[in-house]
Coordinates of C-alpha atoms in Angstrom, one line a residue:
Chain A
P1 CA 41.3 112.8 115.6
A2 CA 44.3 114.6 117.1
A3 CA 44.2 118.4 117.0
D4 CA 46.4 120.2 114.5
P5 CA 49.4 121.6 116.3
A6 CA 48.9 125.1 114.8
V7 CA 46.7 127.0 112.4
I8 CA 47.9 129.5 109.8
S9 CA 45.7 132.3 108.6
P10 CA 44.9 133.1 105.9
Q11 CA 44.8 129.5 104.5
D12 CA 45.7 129.1 100.9
P13 CA 45.1 132.7 99.8
T14 CA 45.3 134.0 96.2
L15 CA 47.1 137.2 95.6
L16 CA 48.2 139.6 92.9
I17 CA 51.9 139.9 92.1
G18 CA 53.3 142.8 94.2
S19 CA 50.8 142.3 97.0
S20 CA 51.7 142.3 100.6
L21 CA 50.5 139.8 103.1
V22 CA 50.4 139.4 106.9
A23 CA 50.0 135.8 108.0
T24 CA 49.6 134.5 111.5
C25 CA 50.5 131.2 113.1
T26 CA 48.5 130.3 116.2
V27 CA 49.6 127.3 118.3
S28 CA 46.9 125.0 119.5
P29 CA 46.2 125.1 123.3
D30 CA 47.1 121.4 123.5
F31 CA 50.6 122.1 122.5
P32 CA 53.1 123.6 124.9
L33 CA 54.7 126.0 122.5
K34 CA 55.0 129.8 122.7
A35 CA 55.3 132.4 120.0
E36 CA 59.1 132.7 120.7
D37 CA 59.4 129.0 119.9
L38 CA 58.2 129.6 116.3
Y39 CA 59.8 130.6 113.0
W40 CA 58.6 130.9 109.4
T41 CA 59.9 129.6 106.0
L42 CA 58.7 130.4 102.5
N43 CA 59.5 127.7 100.0
G44 CA 62.0 126.2 102.4
R45 CA 63.9 129.5 103.0
R46 CA 63.8 130.9 106.5
L47 CA 62.2 134.3 106.7
P48 CA 64.0 137.0 108.6
A49 CA 63.0 137.5 112.3
A50 CA 62.7 141.2 111.5
S51 CA 59.5 140.5 109.6
Y52 CA 57.9 138.7 112.6
A53 CA 55.6 140.2 115.2
T54 CA 54.3 138.5 118.4
L55 CA 50.5 139.0 118.5
G56 CA 49.9 136.9 121.6
P57 CA 51.5 134.3 123.8
S58 CA 51.1 131.6 121.1
T59 CA 50.6 133.6 118.0
L60 CA 53.4 134.8 115.7
S61 CA 52.8 136.8 112.5
V62 CA 55.0 137.4 109.5
A63 CA 54.8 140.3 107.0
L64 CA 55.5 139.6 103.4
A65 CA 55.8 142.6 101.0
H66 CA 55.9 142.9 97.3
L67 CA 55.3 139.2 96.6
N68 CA 56.8 137.8 93.4
G69 CA 54.9 135.3 91.2
S70 CA 54.6 131.8 92.7
R71 CA 57.6 129.7 92.2
Q72 CA 55.5 126.7 91.3
Q73 CA 51.9 126.4 90.2
S74 CA 51.0 124.2 93.2
G75 CA 51.5 127.4 95.3
D76 CA 54.4 128.8 97.5
N77 CA 54.7 126.9 100.8
L78 CA 54.5 129.3 103.7
V79 CA 55.3 127.1 106.8
C80 CA 55.2 127.7 110.5
H81 CA 57.9 125.7 112.4
S82 CA 58.8 124.9 115.9
R83 CA 62.3 125.7 117.1
D84 CA 63.5 122.2 116.3
G85 CA 62.4 122.5 112.7
G86 CA 59.2 120.5 113.0
I87 CA 56.3 121.5 110.7
L88 CA 53.4 122.9 112.7
A89 CA 51.2 124.2 109.9
G90 CA 51.4 125.4 106.3
S91 CA 49.6 127.6 103.9
C92 CA 49.9 127.6 100.1
L93 CA 50.2 131.1 98.6
Y94 CA 49.0 131.6 95.0
V95 CA 50.6 134.7 93.7
G96 CA 50.1 135.7 90.1
L97 CA 48.2 137.6 87.5
P98 CA 44.8 137.2 86.0
P99 CA 44.8 135.7 82.5
E100 CA 45.1 137.8 79.4
K101 CA 42.7 137.4 76.5
P102 CA 43.8 134.5 74.4
V103 CA 44.8 135.6 70.9
N104 CA 45.6 134.4 67.4
I105 CA 43.0 131.7 67.2
T106 CA 43.6 129.7 64.0
C107 CA 41.7 126.6 62.9
W108 CA 41.9 123.9 60.3
S109 CA 39.8 121.0 59.2
K110 CA 41.2 117.7 57.9
N111 CA 39.2 116.7 54.9
M112 CA 36.1 118.5 56.3
K113 CA 35.7 115.8 59.0
D114 CA 36.9 117.6 62.1
L115 CA 38.3 120.9 63.4
T116 CA 41.5 121.7 65.2
C117 CA 42.2 125.1 66.6
K118 CA 45.2 126.6 68.3
W119 CA 45.7 129.8 70.1
A120 CA 48.3 131.8 72.0
P121 CA 47.9 133.0 75.6
G122 CA 47.6 136.7 76.0
T123 CA 50.5 139.1 75.5
E124 CA 51.9 138.8 79.0
G125 CA 52.0 135.0 78.9
E126 CA 53.2 133.9 82.3
T127 CA 50.5 134.2 85.0
F128 CA 52.4 132.1 87.6
L129 CA 49.1 130.4 88.3
H130 CA 47.6 127.4 86.7
T131 CA 45.4 128.8 83.9
N132 CA 42.7 126.7 82.3
Y133 CA 41.8 127.2 78.7
T134 CA 38.4 126.2 77.3
L135 CA 37.6 126.4 73.6
K136 CA 34.0 126.9 72.8
Y137 CA 32.1 127.0 69.6
K138 CA 28.5 127.4 68.2
R139 CA 26.8 127.8 65.0
R140 CA 26.5 131.5 64.3
W141 CA 22.8 132.0 63.9
Y142 CA 21.4 129.3 66.0
G143 CA 22.6 126.5 68.3
Q144 CA 23.9 126.2 71.7
D145 CA 27.4 126.7 73.1
N146 CA 29.6 123.6 72.8
T147 CA 32.8 122.9 74.6
C148 CA 35.8 121.3 73.0
Q149 CA 37.0 118.2 74.9
E150 CA 40.3 117.0 73.4
Y151 CA 43.1 119.4 74.3
H152 CA 46.8 119.6 73.5
T153 CA 46.4 117.7 70.2
A154 CA 48.5 120.2 68.2
G155 CA 50.6 121.8 71.0
T156 CA 49.8 123.1 74.5
Y157 CA 47.2 125.6 73.4
S158 CA 45.1 123.6 71.0
C159 CA 41.9 121.6 70.9
H160 CA 40.4 119.1 68.6
I161 CA 36.7 118.7 67.7
P162 CA 36.4 115.3 66.1
K163 CA 32.8 115.2 64.9
D164 CA 29.3 116.6 64.6
L165 CA 30.4 119.6 62.6
A166 CA 28.1 121.0 60.0
L167 CA 29.2 122.3 56.6
F168 CA 27.8 125.3 54.8
T169 CA 27.1 127.2 58.0
P170 CA 29.4 129.7 59.8
Y171 CA 30.7 128.9 63.3
E172 CA 31.7 131.2 66.1
I173 CA 34.7 130.1 68.0
W174 CA 36.3 131.6 71.1
V175 CA 38.6 130.6 74.0
E176 CA 38.1 131.3 77.7
A177 CA 41.0 131.5 80.0
S178 CA 40.5 131.3 83.7
N179 CA 42.6 131.1 86.8
R180 CA 42.3 131.9 90.5
L181 CA 42.4 135.6 89.8
G182 CA 39.9 135.9 87.0
V183 CA 38.6 135.1 83.6
A184 CA 39.4 136.4 80.1
V185 CA 37.6 135.7 76.9
S186 CA 39.2 135.9 73.4
D187 CA 37.6 137.7 70.5
V188 CA 35.2 135.6 68.6
V189 CA 36.4 134.1 65.3
M190 CA 33.9 133.3 62.7
L191 CA 34.6 130.7 60.1
D192 CA 33.1 128.2 57.7
I193 CA 34.6 124.7 57.8
L194 CA 34.9 124.8 54.0
D195 CA 37.3 127.8 54.2
V196 CA 39.9 126.1 56.4
V197 CA 40.2 122.7 54.9
T198 CA 43.5 120.9 54.7
T199 CA 44.3 117.4 53.7
D200 CA 47.0 114.7 53.9
P201 CA 50.3 115.3 52.1
P202 CA 50.7 113.5 48.8
S203 CA 51.8 109.9 49.1
D204 CA 54.1 107.7 47.0
V205 CA 56.5 110.5 46.2
H206 CA 59.1 109.1 43.7
V207 CA 62.1 111.1 42.4
S208 CA 64.0 109.6 39.5
R209 CA 66.6 110.6 37.0
V210 CA 65.5 111.8 33.5
G211 CA 67.6 109.5 31.4
D212 CA 71.2 110.8 31.4
L213 CA 70.2 114.4 31.9
E214 CA 72.6 115.7 34.5
D215 CA 70.6 118.7 35.6
Q216 CA 67.1 117.3 35.9
L217 CA 65.1 115.0 38.1
S218 CA 61.5 113.8 37.6
V219 CA 59.1 113.9 40.6
R220 CA 55.9 111.9 40.7
W221 CA 53.4 111.5 43.5
S222 CA 49.9 110.3 44.3
S223 CA 47.1 112.7 45.2
P224 CA 45.7 112.5 48.8
P225 CA 43.0 109.8 49.3
A226 CA 40.3 112.4 50.1
L227 CA 40.4 113.6 46.5
K228 CA 39.0 110.2 45.6
D229 CA 35.7 111.4 47.1
F230 CA 35.8 114.2 44.6
L231 CA 35.3 116.6 47.5
F232 CA 38.0 119.0 46.1
Q233 CA 40.8 119.3 43.7
A234 CA 44.3 120.0 44.7
K235 CA 47.2 122.1 43.7
Y236 CA 50.7 121.2 44.7
Q237 CA 54.0 122.7 45.7
I238 CA 57.4 121.1 45.6
Q239 CA 60.5 122.0 47.7
Y240 CA 63.9 120.6 47.2
R241 CA 67.4 121.1 48.5
V242 CA 70.9 119.7 48.0
E243 CA 71.9 117.2 50.6
D244 CA 74.3 119.4 52.5
S245 CA 72.3 122.5 52.5
S246 CA 69.4 123.7 54.7
E247 CA 68.1 126.1 52.1
W248 CA 64.9 124.8 50.4
K249 CA 64.0 126.0 46.9
V250 CA 60.3 126.1 46.2
V251 CA 58.5 125.3 43.0
D252 CA 55.0 126.8 43.4
D253 CA 53.5 126.7 40.0
V254 CA 53.1 122.9 39.8
G255 CA 49.3 123.2 39.3
N256 CA 47.2 120.2 39.7
Q257 CA 49.5 117.7 38.0
T258 CA 50.9 114.8 39.9
S259 CA 54.3 115.0 38.3
C260 CA 56.9 117.6 37.7
R261 CA 60.4 117.9 36.3
L262 CA 63.0 119.8 38.2
A263 CA 65.7 121.4 36.0
G264 CA 68.7 123.5 36.4
L265 CA 70.1 121.1 39.0
R266 CA 73.7 120.3 39.8
P267 CA 75.1 117.2 38.2
G268 CA 76.2 114.4 40.5
T269 CA 74.4 115.8 43.5
V270 CA 72.0 114.3 46.0
Y271 CA 68.7 116.2 46.3
F272 CA 65.9 115.9 48.9
V273 CA 62.5 116.6 47.6
Q274 CA 59.1 117.1 49.4
V275 CA 55.6 117.7 48.1
R276 CA 52.6 119.2 49.7
C277 CA 49.1 120.0 48.5
N278 CA 46.4 122.6 48.9
P279 CA 42.7 121.6 48.4
F280 CA 40.8 124.1 46.4
S281 CA 37.6 124.3 44.5
I282 CA 35.8 122.7 47.4
Y283 CA 32.3 122.2 46.2
G284 CA 33.1 124.6 43.4
S285 CA 34.4 127.4 45.6
K286 CA 37.4 129.4 44.2
K287 CA 38.9 129.8 47.6
A288 CA 42.1 127.9 48.4
G289 CA 42.4 125.8 51.5
I290 CA 45.3 125.3 53.8
W291 CA 48.5 123.7 52.8
S292 CA 49.0 120.2 54.0
D293 CA 52.2 119.1 55.8
W294 CA 55.1 118.3 53.5
S295 CA 55.5 114.7 52.5
N296 CA 58.5 112.8 54.0
P297 CA 61.7 113.8 52.1
T298 CA 62.6 111.6 49.2
A299 CA 66.2 111.5 47.9
A300 CA 67.7 111.1 44.5
S301 CA 70.8 112.1 42.8
T302 CA 71.5 113.6 39.4
P303 CA 73.9 111.7 37.1
R304 CA 77.4 112.9 36.6
S305 CA 79.0 112.2 33.2
E306 CA 82.8 112.1 32.7
R307 CA 82.5 115.2 30.5
A308 CA 80.8 117.1 33.3
A309 CA 83.5 116.1 35.8
G310 CA 86.0 118.4 34.3
G311 CA 83.5 120.6 32.5
C312 CA 84.8 123.4 30.5
D313 CA 82.1 125.7 31.8
P314 CA 82.2 125.3 35.6
K315 CA 79.6 128.0 36.0
G316 CA 77.3 126.5 33.3
G317 CA 74.9 125.1 35.9
E318 CA 74.4 128.5 37.6
Q319 CA 73.9 130.3 34.3
N320 CA 71.3 127.6 33.3
T321 CA 69.5 128.1 36.6
T322 CA 69.4 131.9 36.2
L323 CA 68.4 131.6 32.5
R324 CA 65.7 129.1 33.3
R325 CA 64.3 131.2 36.0
E326 CA 64.1 134.2 33.7
L327 CA 62.5 132.2 31.0
K328 CA 59.9 130.9 33.4
Q329 CA 59.1 134.4 34.4
F330 CA 58.9 135.5 30.8
F331 CA 56.6 132.6 29.9
G332 CA 54.4 133.5 32.9
W333 CA 54.1 137.1 31.6
V334 CA 53.4 135.8 28.1
K335 CA 50.5 133.7 29.3
K336 CA 48.9 136.7 31.0
H337 CA 49.5 139.3 28.3
A338 CA 49.9 137.6 25.0
Y339 CA 46.7 135.8 24.1
G340 CA 47.1 132.8 21.8
C341 CA 50.6 131.8 23.1
S342 CA 49.3 129.4 25.7
N343 CA 51.4 126.6 24.4
L344 CA 54.6 128.4 25.3
G345 CA 55.7 127.3 28.7
I346 CA 58.7 126.2 30.7
K347 CA 58.0 122.6 29.7
L348 CA 58.7 123.4 26.1
Y349 CA 62.0 124.9 27.2
D350 CA 62.9 121.7 29.1
Q351 CA 62.1 119.7 26.1
W352 CA 64.3 121.9 24.0
R353 CA 67.2 121.4 26.5
V354 CA 66.8 117.6 26.3
W355 CA 67.0 117.9 22.6
L356 CA 70.0 120.2 22.9
Q357 CA 72.0 117.8 25.1
K358 CA 71.2 114.9 22.9
S359 CA 72.4 116.7 19.9
H360 CA 75.6 117.8 21.7
K361 CA 76.4 114.2 22.5
T362 CA 75.8 113.2 18.9
R363 CA 78.1 115.9 17.7
N364 CA 80.8 114.8 20.2
Q365 CA 80.6 111.3 19.1
V366 CA 81.0 112.2 15.5
G367 CA 83.6 114.9 16.2
K368 CA 83.6 118.6 16.6
E369 CA 82.2 120.7 14.0
P370 CA 84.6 123.0 12.3
Chain B
M1 CA 61.0 66.2 96.7
A2 CA 57.8 65.4 95.0
A3 CA 56.1 68.1 97.1
A4 CA 58.5 70.7 95.6
D5 CA 57.1 70.0 92.2
S6 CA 53.5 70.0 93.2
P7 CA 51.3 72.3 91.0
S8 CA 50.4 74.6 93.9
A9 CA 54.1 75.0 94.9
A10 CA 55.0 75.8 91.4
L11 CA 52.2 78.3 91.2
R12 CA 53.2 79.9 94.5
R13 CA 56.8 80.2 93.2
D14 CA 55.6 81.7 90.0
L15 CA 53.3 84.2 91.8
C16 CA 56.0 85.2 94.2
S17 CA 58.6 85.7 91.5
R18 CA 56.3 87.8 89.4
G19 CA 55.3 89.7 92.5
I20 CA 59.0 90.3 93.4
R21 CA 59.6 91.7 89.9
L22 CA 56.5 93.9 90.1
A23 CA 57.5 95.2 93.6
G24 CA 61.0 96.0 92.3
K25 CA 59.7 98.0 89.3
M26 CA 57.2 99.7 91.6
R27 CA 60.0 100.9 93.9
A28 CA 62.0 102.3 91.0
D29 CA 59.0 104.1 89.6
V30 CA 58.0 105.5 93.0
V31 CA 61.5 106.8 93.6
D32 CA 61.3 108.7 90.3
L33 CA 57.8 109.9 91.1
L34 CA 59.0 111.2 94.5
D35 CA 61.6 113.3 92.8
A36 CA 59.1 114.8 90.4
Y37 CA 56.6 115.3 93.2
V38 CA 58.8 117.3 95.5
E39 CA 59.8 119.5 92.7
Q40 CA 56.3 120.2 91.6
Q41 CA 55.1 120.8 95.2
G42 CA 58.1 123.0 96.2
L43 CA 58.9 120.7 99.1
D44 CA 62.2 119.7 100.6
A45 CA 62.8 116.0 99.8
S46 CA 64.3 115.5 103.3
A47 CA 61.5 117.3 105.2
S48 CA 60.4 115.3 108.2
V49 CA 56.8 114.7 107.9
A50 CA 54.8 113.4 110.8
A51 CA 53.0 110.1 110.2
V52 CA 49.9 110.8 108.3
E53 CA 46.6 109.3 109.3
G54 CA 45.6 106.5 107.0
V55 CA 49.1 105.9 105.5
P56 CA 50.3 102.4 106.3
L57 CA 53.8 102.4 107.8
A58 CA 56.3 99.9 106.4
A59 CA 58.3 99.8 109.6
V60 CA 57.8 96.6 111.5
E61 CA 59.4 95.2 114.6
R62 CA 60.1 91.5 114.8
W63 CA 59.5 90.9 111.1
D64 CA 61.3 87.6 111.4
E65 CA 58.7 86.4 113.9
Q66 CA 55.8 86.9 111.5
T67 CA 54.3 84.0 109.7
G68 CA 53.9 84.0 105.9
T69 CA 50.1 84.5 106.3
Q70 CA 50.6 87.5 108.5
R71 CA 53.0 89.1 106.1
L72 CA 50.7 88.5 103.2
L73 CA 47.7 90.0 105.1
E74 CA 49.7 93.1 106.2
N75 CA 50.8 93.6 102.6
L76 CA 47.3 93.3 101.3
V77 CA 45.9 95.8 103.8
A78 CA 48.7 98.2 103.1
Y79 CA 48.4 98.1 99.3
R80 CA 44.7 98.4 99.4
A81 CA 45.1 101.6 101.4
F82 CA 47.8 102.9 99.0
R83 CA 45.4 102.2 96.1
A84 CA 42.8 104.5 97.7
L85 CA 45.4 107.1 98.7
L86 CA 46.9 107.3 95.2
A87 CA 43.5 107.6 93.6
Q88 CA 42.8 110.5 96.0
M89 CA 46.1 112.1 95.1
L90 CA 45.4 111.8 91.4
E91 CA 41.9 113.4 91.9
E92 CA 43.4 116.3 93.9
Q93 CA 46.1 116.8 91.3
R94 CA 43.6 117.1 88.5
E95 CA 41.4 119.5 90.6
Q96 CA 44.3 121.8 91.4
L97 CA 46.3 121.7 88.2
G98 CA 44.1 120.2 85.5
E99 CA 46.2 118.7 82.8
A100 CA 49.0 121.2 83.3
E101 CA 51.2 118.7 85.1
A102 CA 50.2 115.9 82.8
G103 CA 53.6 114.1 83.2
L104 CA 53.2 113.8 87.0
G105 CA 49.6 112.8 86.6
R106 CA 50.6 110.0 84.2
A107 CA 53.3 108.8 86.5
L108 CA 50.9 108.8 89.4
A109 CA 48.4 106.8 87.3
A110 CA 51.1 104.3 86.3
V111 CA 52.1 103.7 89.9
L112 CA 48.4 103.3 90.9
L113 CA 48.1 100.7 88.2
Q114 CA 51.1 98.8 89.6
V115 CA 49.7 98.9 93.1
S116 CA 46.4 97.5 91.8
A117 CA 48.2 94.7 90.1
F118 CA 50.1 94.0 93.2
V119 CA 46.9 93.8 95.3
Y120 CA 45.7 91.2 92.8
H121 CA 48.9 89.2 93.2
L122 CA 48.5 89.2 97.0
E123 CA 44.9 88.1 96.7
E124 CA 45.8 85.3 94.5
L125 CA 48.5 84.1 96.9
L126 CA 46.1 84.1 99.7
R127 CA 43.5 82.2 97.7
L128 CA 46.1 79.7 96.8
E129 CA 46.6 78.9 100.5
S130 CA 42.8 78.7 100.9
R131 CA 43.1 81.4 103.4
G132 CA 40.3 83.5 102.0
V133 CA 40.7 87.0 101.0
P134 CA 39.4 89.6 103.5
G135 CA 36.7 91.8 102.0
E136 CA 37.1 95.5 101.5
E137 CA 33.6 96.6 102.0
G138 CA 33.1 98.7 105.1
D139 CA 36.8 98.3 105.9
G140 CA 38.7 100.9 107.9
P141 CA 37.7 104.2 109.4
P142 CA 35.5 106.7 107.7
P143 CA 37.4 109.0 105.3
P144 CA 39.2 111.9 107.1
P145 CA 37.9 115.5 106.6
R146 CA 39.3 117.2 103.5
L147 CA 42.8 118.5 104.1
S148 CA 44.1 121.9 103.3
L149 CA 46.2 122.3 100.2
F150 CA 49.5 122.3 102.1
E151 CA 48.3 119.3 104.2
Q152 CA 47.5 117.5 100.9
K153 CA 51.1 118.2 99.7
L154 CA 52.6 116.8 102.9
R155 CA 50.3 113.8 102.8
G156 CA 51.4 113.0 99.2
L157 CA 55.0 113.2 100.3
G158 CA 54.3 110.7 103.1
V159 CA 52.3 108.4 100.9
L160 CA 55.1 108.1 98.3
R161 CA 57.8 107.7 100.9
E162 CA 56.0 104.9 102.7
L163 CA 55.1 103.2 99.4
A164 CA 58.7 103.2 98.4
Q165 CA 59.5 101.6 101.8
W166 CA 56.7 99.1 101.4
A167 CA 58.0 98.0 98.0
V168 CA 61.3 97.1 99.6
R169 CA 59.6 95.2 102.4
S170 CA 57.3 93.3 100.0
V171 CA 60.2 92.0 98.0
R172 CA 61.6 90.6 101.2
D173 CA 58.3 89.2 102.2
L174 CA 57.8 87.4 98.9
R175 CA 61.3 86.1 98.8
Q176 CA 60.7 84.6 102.2
L177 CA 57.5 83.1 101.0
A178 CA 59.0 81.6 97.9
K179 CA 61.8 79.8 99.8
P180 CA 61.4 76.0 99.9
S181 CA 61.1 74.5 103.3
P182 CA 64.2 72.5 104.2
A183 CA 62.1 69.6 105.7
T184 CA 59.6 68.9 103.0
G185 CA 61.0 70.7 100.0
A186 CA 57.8 72.7 99.7
A187 CA 57.8 76.5 99.9
T188 CA 57.8 77.8 103.4
G189 CA 54.3 77.2 104.7
L190 CA 52.2 80.2 105.4
A191 CA 50.9 78.7 108.6
E192 CA 54.2 77.3 109.8
S193 CA 56.5 79.2 112.1
P194 CA 59.0 81.3 110.2

């Protein structure tokens, strides 16, 4: 094979940010080029002649000081050229930082079948070098180290363990970061799969009107399929917003029912509703799990009667919302502190409002009372 | 005229037209890949790179004097070489950068797949003409010594540039092959003079 026209030394070095480097380009004896026929470029930019030094008839050096982090992870291209621009030799410089300890490892298990973990790179973040992350895990008191294989399943810094996980035993989980300049290992996280369980969002979410009631909507849904295995119960949360708002309101005391009535809503308004669930009482444990994703938004609109269109109390809706919220808080307090009043609840208030609106309509049909 | 409708002529036309479409798509994908490659490697897209050992050159003198068989055989040798070179590039990419540049890795793998498919097309065309498909075992010189990282970058640039040129040449070769002969109505014979 033909000789290389020139050789650069060092070849493909790895350096810390801020380092200095002296590289040499030596032309092969087979090529009729002298040191004065050469010049250097770094990432395509010509380096100033002031940084060159002639070390021999066919050897030219260049001094690079205070190197910045590599422009690309494949390395900075330091190239020795002949006068006419031809490439004689090149060397890839890898300038960066060693990795920081990965942090914030969080994990979750979908229906106790698998485990997904995510983490963040260390506080400095950018190392300018390709950094490899390996998630490892083992059973705490016995067992060998295992390495996670399926990366980037929930973002760049994540890994998925699909099977062969044991329940009722704690695991140790950690992340190793490595690049050309070193290795860093995260703190070890200990967890039991049962403590980090999540499930699918509720399905078949239906939102419908409650008769002619202008300020209420009924929400119904189905529990996640995993519940059918009786592995755990679930509690639910609802969030809803008006169509043209980005502010969600959360109803977080839905309990384990699969239906709920939203009240205090604006008449004649389109609402988007979502539901999510949290598995708890897993094998009888009192610990809550991890909230599922929200279900896809479901839309419905409250009715608007003619009477409401030019309502005589334009702020009635707001007052109702505030009043209802206060009442809810009151009933919550009653439940805790007043034994024997367990039947009092916001549902009873809702039923009273339904009765009230019906009785208002009846009075209006008959004629106003004196 | 009957010869123009013969099953083998129809099959040749079909293989050629599919091959032409594949070569056209390959060229478009290689051009996109080249853009991504030079950015990732920090290279100048217009850098002049000496011919790299083992990379088949698309440039050919007296193309019009070649027979159809010669063109097919040269295509076959070239794309088999590209198949090996792209596989090596993919391996080097994964060694150096892991899955960090997954987009580029996927694009490389996609082009490799297209090149493999094109090799199959060429082999089918040669079989159709009962020319026999040259074997691959023991073909070619021994693998070159491992290149330095910078040399790998330059070789990759050379590979993709020449592959883009070959895709253009292959479209022309196949169009020539698919042309019916004016005398017999059959597609231009592979053994006949061009």
